[in-house]
Amino acid sequence: MSGAPAAEASKAGRALDNRLLTVTDLVRHFQVGKGFLRTPKTVHAVNGVSFHVDAGETFALVGESGCGKSTVGRTVMGFHPPTAGTVEFEGANIGAMSRRELRPVRRRIQYVFQDPYASLPARLPVAQILSEPLEIHGVGDPAARRARVLELLELVGLRPDVASRYPHEFSGGQRQRIGIARALALEPKLLILDEPVSALDVSVQAQVVNLLDRLRSDLGLGYVFIAHDLGVVRHISDRIAVMYLGTIVETGPAATIFAAPQHPYTRALLSAVPIQDPRLRDHSRRQLLSGDLPSPTAIPAGCPFVTRCPEVQDICRTERPQLQPTSSGALSACHFTVQKNG
């Protein structure tokens, strides 16, 4: 009997050794409307978000525009300081670090932006764009940097002879490959991918997603994949967190979320995913949400989804549900999915 607890403890220890990122009760608020004769307001962009990412894993944050998913990514990266909560990378609380202390950490966490044109310096050739991170961090001599540039281009599926060209000479998909190559220059362990394919043509999206999947497998990277396109998320993610109005309303393994969504908001999102084969479409199962996302300056007192939920009850208006286990294996922040599963 004593062997079982020891085996579980060993398994938990291996999981922690593989852990790259741990986000606990993350809060990020912004003050807006400051000025003469203006009353400042607080934008509750992120409200108590918790998750973790392991090496070799893709963790997806999904939800409508304005739900706070990109703010989570930017706060994890250090673009915004957290209002509350902790962001730990490889066991170190990076949210409390100074800029000097963050410098070596930034080599191991990199960001890929949504717009592959605006995020690249227009006046620099590709070779300089890719070698700049190496120069800033003092990695290698000029010859080693040139060799690394060619290696990065090959890694993302571009020919070496494009190194002398400028961003405007490339297609959107090629520019995003350059952005990914730049993010990989310092051999990071974690990439934060902020809508990395949403600005690309549909025909190109699959190519970039397949590239990201291959890089994750070959390099053992961890991903925080931020997206609103559930079709893309389904293809690439291991685990999913569905965000609404700054909070996670459902989270679990990707296969579980897609097969048996528990939260009403998750079901509505999945019902809106286009199905190509008309024989498989079931219009009776479409769940259309009325209204828009409430203002993040005026969060509802109870459940954040209360103003749009088709299953709303009195308790939803007064008590905020917490993430609780359901029979599907996911966690859901809904009073009634938990009760039904319980």
Coordinates of C-alpha atoms in Angstrom, one line a residue:
M1 CA 0.0 0.0 0.0
S2 CA 2.9 2.4 0.7
G3 CA 4.0 2.1 -2.9
A4 CA 1.0 3.9 -4.3
P5 CA 1.5 7.2 -2.4
A6 CA 5.1 7.2 -3.3
A7 CA 4.3 6.7 -7.0
E8 CA 1.8 9.5 -6.9
A9 CA 4.4 11.8 -5.2
S10 CA 7.0 10.9 -7.8
K11 CA 4.5 11.7 -10.6
A12 CA 3.6 15.0 -9.1
G13 CA 7.3 15.8 -8.7
R14 CA 8.0 15.1 -12.4
A15 CA 5.0 17.3 -13.3
L16 CA 6.4 20.2 -11.3
D17 CA 9.9 19.7 -12.9
N18 CA 8.2 20.1 -16.3
R19 CA 6.3 23.2 -15.3
L20 CA 7.3 26.4 -17.1
L21 CA 4.6 28.9 -16.2
T22 CA 2.3 29.2 -13.2
V23 CA -0.2 32.1 -13.1
T24 CA -2.2 32.4 -9.8
D25 CA -5.1 34.8 -9.2
L26 CA -3.8 37.2 -11.8
V27 CA -5.5 40.6 -11.8
R28 CA -4.9 43.5 -14.1
H29 CA -6.8 46.8 -13.8
F30 CA -6.4 50.0 -15.8
Q31 CA -7.4 53.5 -14.8
V32 CA -9.2 55.5 -17.6
G33 CA -11.0 58.8 -17.9
K34 CA -8.5 60.9 -15.8
G35 CA -8.6 64.6 -16.4
F36 CA -10.1 67.9 -15.5
L37 CA -13.8 67.5 -14.3
R38 CA -13.7 63.8 -15.3
T39 CA -14.4 61.0 -13.0
P40 CA -11.8 58.2 -13.4
K41 CA -13.0 54.7 -14.0
T42 CA -11.4 51.3 -13.4
V43 CA -11.2 48.8 -16.3
H44 CA -11.3 45.3 -14.8
A45 CA -9.5 43.7 -17.7
V46 CA -8.4 40.6 -15.9
N47 CA -10.0 39.3 -12.7
G48 CA -8.4 36.4 -10.8
V49 CA -7.1 34.2 -13.7
S50 CA -5.1 31.1 -12.8
F51 CA -3.5 28.5 -15.0
H52 CA -0.2 26.7 -15.7
V53 CA 1.8 25.6 -18.8
D54 CA 4.2 22.7 -19.0
A55 CA 7.1 22.2 -21.4
G56 CA 5.9 20.8 -24.8
E57 CA 2.3 21.8 -24.1
T58 CA -0.1 24.3 -25.8
F59 CA -2.4 26.0 -23.5
A60 CA -5.1 28.1 -25.3
L61 CA -6.9 31.1 -24.1
V62 CA -10.1 31.7 -26.1
G63 CA -13.0 34.1 -26.0
E64 CA -14.6 37.1 -27.7
S65 CA -12.7 40.3 -28.3
G66 CA -12.5 42.3 -25.1
C67 CA -12.6 39.3 -22.8
G68 CA -9.0 40.0 -21.5
K69 CA -7.1 37.2 -23.1
S70 CA -4.5 39.4 -24.7
T71 CA -4.1 41.4 -21.5
V72 CA -3.3 38.1 -19.7
G73 CA -0.6 37.4 -22.3
R74 CA 0.9 40.9 -22.1
T75 CA 0.9 40.8 -18.3
V76 CA 2.6 37.4 -18.2
M77 CA 5.2 38.8 -20.6
G78 CA 5.8 41.8 -18.4
F79 CA 4.4 44.5 -20.8
H80 CA 1.9 45.4 -18.0
P81 CA 2.7 44.9 -14.2
P82 CA 0.1 42.8 -12.5
T83 CA -2.4 44.6 -10.2
A84 CA -2.5 41.5 -8.0
G85 CA -1.6 37.8 -8.2
T86 CA 1.6 36.1 -9.2
V87 CA 3.3 35.1 -12.4
E88 CA 5.9 32.4 -11.9
F89 CA 8.3 31.2 -14.6
E90 CA 10.3 28.2 -13.7
G91 CA 9.5 28.8 -10.0
A92 CA 10.5 32.5 -9.9
N93 CA 8.0 35.2 -9.4
I94 CA 8.7 37.4 -12.4
G95 CA 5.8 39.8 -11.7
A96 CA 7.8 41.2 -8.8
M97 CA 11.1 41.5 -10.7
S98 CA 12.8 44.7 -11.7
R99 CA 13.7 45.4 -15.3
R100 CA 17.3 44.4 -14.7
E101 CA 16.2 41.1 -13.1
L102 CA 13.8 40.5 -15.9
R103 CA 16.4 40.8 -18.6
P104 CA 17.8 37.2 -18.5
V105 CA 14.2 35.9 -18.1
R106 CA 13.1 37.6 -21.3
R107 CA 15.5 35.3 -23.2
R108 CA 13.4 32.3 -22.2
I109 CA 9.9 33.9 -22.7
Q110 CA 9.2 35.4 -26.1
Y111 CA 6.1 37.0 -27.7
V112 CA 4.7 36.6 -31.2
F113 CA 2.3 39.4 -32.2
Q114 CA -0.9 39.3 -34.1
D115 CA 0.0 41.7 -36.9
P116 CA 3.1 40.3 -38.7
Y117 CA 3.7 43.6 -40.6
A118 CA 3.4 46.2 -37.8
S119 CA 5.5 44.1 -35.4
L120 CA 8.5 44.0 -37.8
P121 CA 10.8 47.1 -38.2
A122 CA 10.1 48.2 -41.8
R123 CA 13.5 49.8 -42.4
L124 CA 15.6 46.8 -41.3
P125 CA 16.5 43.8 -43.5
V126 CA 15.5 40.3 -42.3
A127 CA 19.1 39.5 -41.3
Q128 CA 19.3 42.5 -39.0
I129 CA 15.8 41.8 -37.5
L130 CA 16.8 38.3 -36.6
S131 CA 20.3 39.2 -35.3
E132 CA 19.2 42.1 -33.2
P133 CA 18.0 40.0 -30.2
L134 CA 21.4 38.2 -30.3
E135 CA 23.2 41.5 -30.3
I136 CA 21.1 43.0 -27.4
H137 CA 21.8 40.0 -25.2
G138 CA 25.5 39.6 -26.3
V139 CA 25.1 36.2 -27.8
G140 CA 27.9 35.1 -30.1
D141 CA 30.2 37.0 -32.4
P142 CA 29.2 38.5 -35.8
A143 CA 30.0 35.2 -37.6
A144 CA 28.0 33.1 -35.1
R145 CA 25.1 35.5 -35.4
R146 CA 25.1 35.3 -39.2
A147 CA 25.1 31.5 -38.9
R148 CA 22.2 31.7 -36.4
V149 CA 20.2 33.9 -38.8
L150 CA 20.5 31.3 -41.6
E151 CA 19.6 28.5 -39.1
L152 CA 16.5 30.4 -38.0
L153 CA 15.3 31.0 -41.6
E154 CA 15.6 27.3 -42.4
L155 CA 13.8 26.4 -39.1
V156 CA 10.7 28.4 -40.2
G157 CA 10.7 27.3 -43.8
L158 CA 12.3 30.3 -45.5
R159 CA 15.3 30.3 -48.0
P160 CA 18.6 31.7 -46.8
D161 CA 18.7 34.2 -49.7
V162 CA 15.8 36.2 -48.2
A163 CA 18.0 37.5 -45.4
S164 CA 18.8 40.7 -47.3
R165 CA 15.2 41.5 -48.1
Y166 CA 12.8 43.9 -46.2
P167 CA 9.5 43.1 -44.6
H168 CA 7.4 44.8 -47.3
E169 CA 8.8 42.3 -49.8
F170 CA 7.1 39.4 -48.1
S171 CA 3.5 38.0 -47.9
G172 CA 1.6 38.0 -44.6
G173 CA 2.4 34.4 -44.0
Q174 CA 6.1 34.9 -44.7
R175 CA 6.2 37.9 -42.4
Q176 CA 4.7 35.9 -39.6
R177 CA 7.3 33.2 -40.2
I178 CA 10.0 35.9 -39.7
G179 CA 8.3 37.0 -36.5
I180 CA 8.3 33.4 -35.2
A181 CA 12.0 33.1 -36.2
R182 CA 12.8 36.3 -34.3
A183 CA 11.0 34.9 -31.2
L184 CA 13.1 31.7 -31.5
A185 CA 16.4 33.5 -31.9
L186 CA 17.4 33.3 -28.2
E187 CA 16.2 29.7 -27.8
P188 CA 13.3 30.4 -25.5
K189 CA 11.3 27.8 -23.5
L190 CA 7.9 29.5 -23.7
L191 CA 6.2 31.4 -26.5
I192 CA 3.1 33.6 -26.0
L193 CA 1.3 33.6 -29.3
D194 CA -1.2 36.5 -29.5
E195 CA -3.7 35.7 -32.3
P196 CA -0.7 34.6 -34.5
V197 CA -2.8 33.6 -37.5
S198 CA -5.9 35.8 -37.3
A199 CA -4.5 38.4 -39.7
L200 CA -3.6 35.7 -42.3
D201 CA -5.6 34.3 -45.2
V202 CA -7.3 31.0 -44.4
S203 CA -5.2 29.1 -46.8
V204 CA -2.0 30.3 -45.0
Q205 CA -3.3 29.8 -41.5
A206 CA -3.0 26.0 -41.6
Q207 CA 0.6 26.3 -42.8
V208 CA 1.6 28.5 -39.9
V209 CA -0.3 26.4 -37.4
N210 CA 1.4 23.3 -38.7
L211 CA 4.8 25.1 -38.4
L212 CA 4.0 26.1 -34.8
D213 CA 3.0 22.5 -34.0
R214 CA 6.2 21.1 -35.5
L215 CA 8.4 23.6 -33.7
R216 CA 6.7 22.8 -30.4
S217 CA 7.4 19.1 -30.8
D218 CA 10.9 19.5 -32.2
L219 CA 12.1 22.1 -29.6
G220 CA 10.0 21.1 -26.6
L221 CA 8.5 24.5 -26.4
G222 CA 5.5 25.5 -24.2
Y223 CA 2.9 27.8 -25.8
V224 CA 0.3 30.2 -24.5
F225 CA -1.9 30.3 -27.6
I226 CA -4.4 33.3 -27.6
A227 CA -7.2 33.1 -30.1
H228 CA -10.8 33.5 -30.9
D229 CA -10.9 31.0 -33.8
L230 CA -12.0 27.7 -32.1
G231 CA -11.2 25.8 -35.3
V232 CA -7.5 26.7 -35.0
V233 CA -7.5 26.1 -31.3
R234 CA -9.0 22.6 -31.7
H235 CA -6.1 21.7 -34.1
I236 CA -3.2 22.8 -31.9
S237 CA -4.1 23.0 -28.2
D238 CA -3.7 20.4 -25.4
R239 CA -5.7 22.3 -22.8
I240 CA -8.2 25.2 -23.2
A241 CA -9.4 28.0 -20.9
V242 CA -12.5 29.9 -22.1
M243 CA -12.5 33.5 -20.9
Y244 CA -15.4 35.9 -20.5
L245 CA -15.2 39.4 -19.1
G246 CA -11.7 39.0 -17.5
T247 CA -12.4 35.6 -15.9
I248 CA -12.0 31.9 -16.9
V249 CA -15.5 30.3 -17.1
E250 CA -14.4 26.9 -18.2
T251 CA -11.1 25.0 -18.5
G252 CA -9.9 21.5 -19.2
P253 CA -8.4 19.2 -21.9
A254 CA -9.2 20.4 -25.4
A255 CA -10.8 17.1 -26.4
T256 CA -13.1 17.3 -23.3
I257 CA -14.1 20.9 -24.0
F258 CA -15.0 20.2 -27.6
A259 CA -16.8 17.0 -26.9
A260 CA -18.8 18.0 -23.8
P261 CA -18.8 21.8 -23.2
Q262 CA -20.2 22.5 -19.7
H263 CA -20.6 26.3 -19.4
P264 CA -23.4 28.0 -21.4
Y265 CA -20.9 30.5 -22.9
T266 CA -18.7 27.7 -24.1
R267 CA -21.6 25.9 -25.7
A268 CA -22.6 29.1 -27.5
L269 CA -19.0 29.7 -28.8
L270 CA -18.8 26.1 -30.1
S271 CA -22.2 26.2 -31.7
A272 CA -21.0 29.2 -33.8
V273 CA -18.1 27.3 -35.3
P274 CA -18.8 26.9 -39.0
I275 CA -19.3 23.3 -40.2
Q276 CA -18.3 22.8 -43.8
D277 CA -20.3 19.7 -44.6
P278 CA -24.0 20.7 -44.8
R279 CA -25.1 17.2 -43.9
L280 CA -23.5 17.5 -40.5
R281 CA -25.0 20.9 -39.7
D282 CA -27.7 21.0 -37.0
H283 CA -29.2 24.5 -37.0
S284 CA -31.5 23.5 -34.1
R285 CA -28.4 23.3 -31.8
R286 CA -27.2 26.9 -32.6
Q287 CA -27.1 29.0 -29.5
L288 CA -27.2 32.7 -30.4
L289 CA -26.3 35.1 -27.7
S290 CA -28.1 38.4 -27.5
G291 CA -26.4 41.6 -26.6
D292 CA -22.7 42.6 -26.4
L293 CA -20.0 41.9 -23.8
P294 CA -20.7 44.2 -20.8
S295 CA -18.3 47.1 -20.1
P296 CA -15.3 46.0 -18.1
T297 CA -15.8 49.2 -16.1
A298 CA -19.1 47.8 -14.8
I299 CA -18.8 44.1 -14.0
P300 CA -22.1 42.4 -13.0
A301 CA -22.3 41.7 -9.3
G302 CA -23.0 37.9 -9.7
C303 CA -22.0 35.7 -12.6
P304 CA -20.2 37.8 -15.3
F305 CA -22.3 36.0 -17.9
V306 CA -25.6 36.9 -16.3
T307 CA -26.7 39.6 -18.8
R308 CA -26.5 37.2 -21.8
C309 CA -27.0 33.7 -20.4
P310 CA -30.1 31.9 -21.7
E311 CA -30.3 29.8 -18.5
V312 CA -30.0 32.6 -15.9
Q313 CA -31.6 32.2 -12.5
D314 CA -31.9 34.4 -9.5
I315 CA -28.8 33.0 -7.8
C316 CA -26.8 34.1 -10.9
R317 CA -27.5 37.7 -10.2
T318 CA -26.2 37.7 -6.6
E319 CA -23.5 34.9 -6.3
R320 CA -20.4 34.6 -8.4
P321 CA -19.8 31.0 -9.3
Q322 CA -16.3 29.6 -8.9
L323 CA -14.6 27.0 -11.1
Q324 CA -15.7 23.6 -9.9
P325 CA -15.0 20.0 -11.2
T326 CA -17.7 18.5 -13.5
S327 CA -18.3 14.9 -14.6
S328 CA -16.7 15.7 -18.0
G329 CA -13.3 16.3 -16.4
A330 CA -13.4 20.0 -17.1
L331 CA -13.8 22.9 -14.5
S332 CA -16.8 25.1 -15.0
A333 CA -17.8 28.4 -13.3
C334 CA -21.6 27.9 -13.5
H335 CA -24.0 27.2 -10.6
F336 CA -26.1 24.8 -12.7
T337 CA -23.6 22.8 -14.7
V338 CA -21.9 21.8 -11.4
Q339 CA -25.2 20.9 -9.8
K340 CA -26.3 18.8 -12.8
N341 CA -23.0 17.0 -12.9
G342 CA -22.9 16.6 -9.1

